[in-house]
Amino acid sequence: MKASIAIVKEFETGEVDDNLFSSFVEHLGRAIYTGIYEPENPCSDKDGFRKDVIDLVKELKVSLVRYPGGNFLSNYNWKDGIGPRDKRPVRLDRAWHTIEPNEIGIDEFYDWTKKTGTQILGAVNMGTGSIQDAADLVEYCNFPGGTYWSDLRIKNGHKEPFNIKYWCIGNEMDGPWQIGHMDALTYGRKANEAAKFMKFTDESIKTVVCGSATSSMKTYPEWDRIVLEETYDFADYISIHRYFENKGNDDDFLASWWNMDDFIKTSIATCDYVKALKRSNKTIYLSFDEWNVWYQNKKEPHPWEKAPRILEEHYSLLDALTFGGMAITLLNHCDRVKVACLAQLINVIAPIFTEPNKGAYKQAIYYPFQDVSLFGRGKVLNPVIHCDNKVTEKYGEIPAAIFSTVYNEEKEEVTVFALNTSKSENCQTEINLWNFGNTEMFYWTELSGDDLGARITWENQKAVCPVNKEIVRVENCKCKVELKKASWNVIRFKIKK
Ligand code: AHR
């Protein structure tokens, strides 16, 4: 199998927004309790936050962390989570059939983001919550002081405002599973009033309105059109969500990027249709604020309890490769996808896994996420690519290998992310750094293996792990690499003076 990729400095897709490397922590399963917070664990700091988890999050260089949900959001009263801990109510979280102790609320989560070098992507409840609750939360978080809610924040230990810039207005409101689920017009009108009220409280914030829960919903993309028509003046982003799972055909699963690409294009078209309809100069950007591999159809009945073990995926190498294809697709749409949240971050469909009273470890998807987060910053270029196709049952003939190229002018580096989705053939690939002058490859890592079902476990934390590959010489701006069958590759070039 063959591919060639010609990279031209001037062919720019766009600047990558740091927020493309964001994630998500919901009050769900063991994401919060025994995930980020476990006062009894010897690994925890004086505030009860697990230091091992903090270190692993830092290594990922996560930008925003969406909080507190997710489906949880739609039955959550943020006022339950502030003030003295012993006075906070214990509630039923009906979204996930869980006991919510409210030991962690917005103040503690803010402290955690300071420790991890991340920022909160806030979210307001549009299910059981009112627009008043939404505006009050913005006042609590962002108003400097001298008002009821801002003074309460100060009394609760935070003199300085949190200055949370990005806010999701509800979550997946067209999903029948969502508490307070509504039709597009009802949501659009409420979201518009909430966003307006929140912006009247702090005009510097940016808002994300709910798109349809996912592309397979019957309501998609008509829901998105209606919501945007209702919210255009006060919305900055529309959210989209997509999870993929292997339904038994590895080739279709590895081709998930193709489906994701199509979803993004349709969502952009929907935004631009409403822009045209409104005769507006304003462009709405996409917040892909939930993306990952997730085996959703597992039944996980459990009693009412705090922090149940639910949605705890153990990712295989094959999952990580598919995930890499999704990451490449996000990068290649960096001109319109300005926020993307790997859902989620700890224990719940997550790259980081903890054991209570023990340590934490990386899951297979940790590696491709870390690669794009560390080396995917700069300008995405739009190279000329020729690649042999492969036939998939679901999507027909599509390229067997996919690429994203990022030019970091400041560091004088070009990074090529490459996924060979063929399970049977290596891909002979020519990389042509057309007009970058004198360059040299200085880094090449590969994630692959004979057993695509391999999974990292507590006992075998190296079961899936990238390896360094031998550096290849660049001659006359060109170099030839062999991308192993079913492999994720990160190849970096230094531009020499
Ligand atoms: O991330 C898990 C769940 O998936 C979220 O709570 C919800 O928004 C989505 O359906």
PDB file of N, CA and C and ligand atoms in Angstrom, residues 24 26 28 70-71 96 171-172 177 241 243 290 294 311 343-344 349, ligand 1:
ATOM      1  N   PHE A  24     -13.164  16.597  30.048  1.00  0.00           N
ATOM      2  CA  PHE A  24     -14.489  16.621  30.665  1.00  0.00           C
ATOM      3  C   PHE A  24     -14.447  15.816  31.967  1.00  0.00           C
ATOM      4  N   GLU A  26     -17.243  14.818  34.849  1.00  0.00           N
ATOM      5  CA  GLU A  26     -18.649  14.897  35.271  1.00  0.00           C
ATOM      6  C   GLU A  26     -18.799  14.284  36.660  1.00  0.00           C
ATOM      7  N   LEU A  28     -20.052  11.707  37.918  1.00  0.00           N
ATOM      8  CA  LEU A  28     -20.544  10.460  37.311  1.00  0.00           C
ATOM      9  C   LEU A  28     -19.596   9.344  37.715  1.00  0.00           C
ATOM     10  N   GLY A  70     -22.568  17.167  31.083  1.00  0.00           N
ATOM     11  CA  GLY A  70     -23.136  15.854  31.103  1.00  0.00           C
ATOM     12  C   GLY A  70     -24.586  15.797  31.624  1.00  0.00           C
ATOM     13  N   ASN A  71     -25.085  14.558  31.543  1.00  0.00           N
ATOM     14  CA  ASN A  71     -26.465  14.314  31.964  1.00  0.00           C
ATOM     15  C   ASN A  71     -26.698  14.726  33.407  1.00  0.00           C
ATOM     16  N   TRP A  96     -27.862   9.426  36.817  1.00  0.00           N
ATOM     17  CA  TRP A  96     -26.987   8.246  36.829  1.00  0.00           C
ATOM     18  C   TRP A  96     -27.298   7.293  37.985  1.00  0.00           C
ATOM     19  N   ASN A 171     -27.191  20.578  28.418  1.00  0.00           N
ATOM     20  CA  ASN A 171     -26.519  19.401  27.849  1.00  0.00           C
ATOM     21  C   ASN A 171     -27.512  18.516  27.106  1.00  0.00           C
ATOM     22  N   GLU A 172     -27.210  18.210  25.858  1.00  0.00           N
ATOM     23  CA  GLU A 172     -27.968  17.224  25.058  1.00  0.00           C
ATOM     24  C   GLU A 172     -29.473  17.316  25.294  1.00  0.00           C
ATOM     25  N   TRP A 177     -33.516  10.926  27.121  1.00  0.00           N
ATOM     26  CA  TRP A 177     -32.957  10.508  28.412  1.00  0.00           C
ATOM     27  C   TRP A 177     -32.623  11.713  29.305  1.00  0.00           C
ATOM     28  N   HIS A 241     -21.559  16.174  19.845  1.00  0.00           N
ATOM     29  CA  HIS A 241     -21.032  15.033  20.603  1.00  0.00           C
ATOM     30  C   HIS A 241     -21.010  13.788  19.720  1.00  0.00           C
ATOM     31  N   TYR A 243     -19.655   9.505  20.029  1.00  0.00           N
ATOM     32  CA  TYR A 243     -18.894   8.361  20.550  1.00  0.00           C
ATOM     33  C   TYR A 243     -18.970   7.251  19.509  1.00  0.00           C
ATOM     34  N   GLU A 290     -17.883  16.485  23.501  1.00  0.00           N
ATOM     35  CA  GLU A 290     -17.793  15.087  23.946  1.00  0.00           C
ATOM     36  C   GLU A 290     -17.365  14.255  22.745  1.00  0.00           C
ATOM     37  N   TRP A 294     -16.686   4.668  23.128  1.00  0.00           N
ATOM     38  CA  TRP A 294     -17.498   4.292  24.310  1.00  0.00           C
ATOM     39  C   TRP A 294     -18.441   3.168  23.906  1.00  0.00           C
ATOM     40  N   LEU A 311     -19.514   3.051  33.573  1.00  0.00           N
ATOM     41  CA  LEU A 311     -18.846   3.633  32.401  1.00  0.00           C
ATOM     42  C   LEU A 311     -17.316   3.516  32.497  1.00  0.00           C
ATOM     43  N   ALA A 343     -14.073  13.088  26.178  1.00  0.00           N
ATOM     44  CA  ALA A 343     -15.005  12.708  27.238  1.00  0.00           C
ATOM     45  C   ALA A 343     -14.745  11.247  27.598  1.00  0.00           C
ATOM     46  N   GLN A 344     -14.264  11.044  28.811  1.00  0.00           N
ATOM     47  CA  GLN A 344     -14.022  12.035  29.848  1.00  0.00           C
ATOM     48  C   GLN A 344     -12.564  11.905  30.262  1.00  0.00           C
ATOM     49  N   ILE A 349     -15.049   6.418  31.040  1.00  0.00           N
ATOM     50  CA  ILE A 349     -14.606   6.499  29.632  1.00  0.00           C
ATOM     51  C   ILE A 349     -13.401   7.444  29.498  1.00  0.00           C
TER      52      ILE A 349
HETATM   53  O1  AHR B   1     -20.043  11.312  28.832  1.00  0.00           O
HETATM   54  C1  AHR B   1     -21.073  10.472  29.263  1.00  0.00           C
HETATM   55  C2  AHR B   1     -22.442  11.002  28.897  1.00  0.00           C
HETATM   56  O2  AHR B   1     -22.582  10.969  27.507  1.00  0.00           O
HETATM   57  C3  AHR B   1     -22.709  12.451  29.251  1.00  0.00           C
HETATM   58  O3  AHR B   1     -23.162  12.591  30.546  1.00  0.00           O
HETATM   59  C4  AHR B   1     -23.772  12.830  28.263  1.00  0.00           C
HETATM   60  O4  AHR B   1     -23.759  14.185  27.953  1.00  0.00           O
HETATM   61  C5  AHR B   1     -23.500  11.940  27.071  1.00  0.00           C
HETATM   62  O5  AHR B   1     -24.649  11.319  26.598  1.00  0.00           O
END
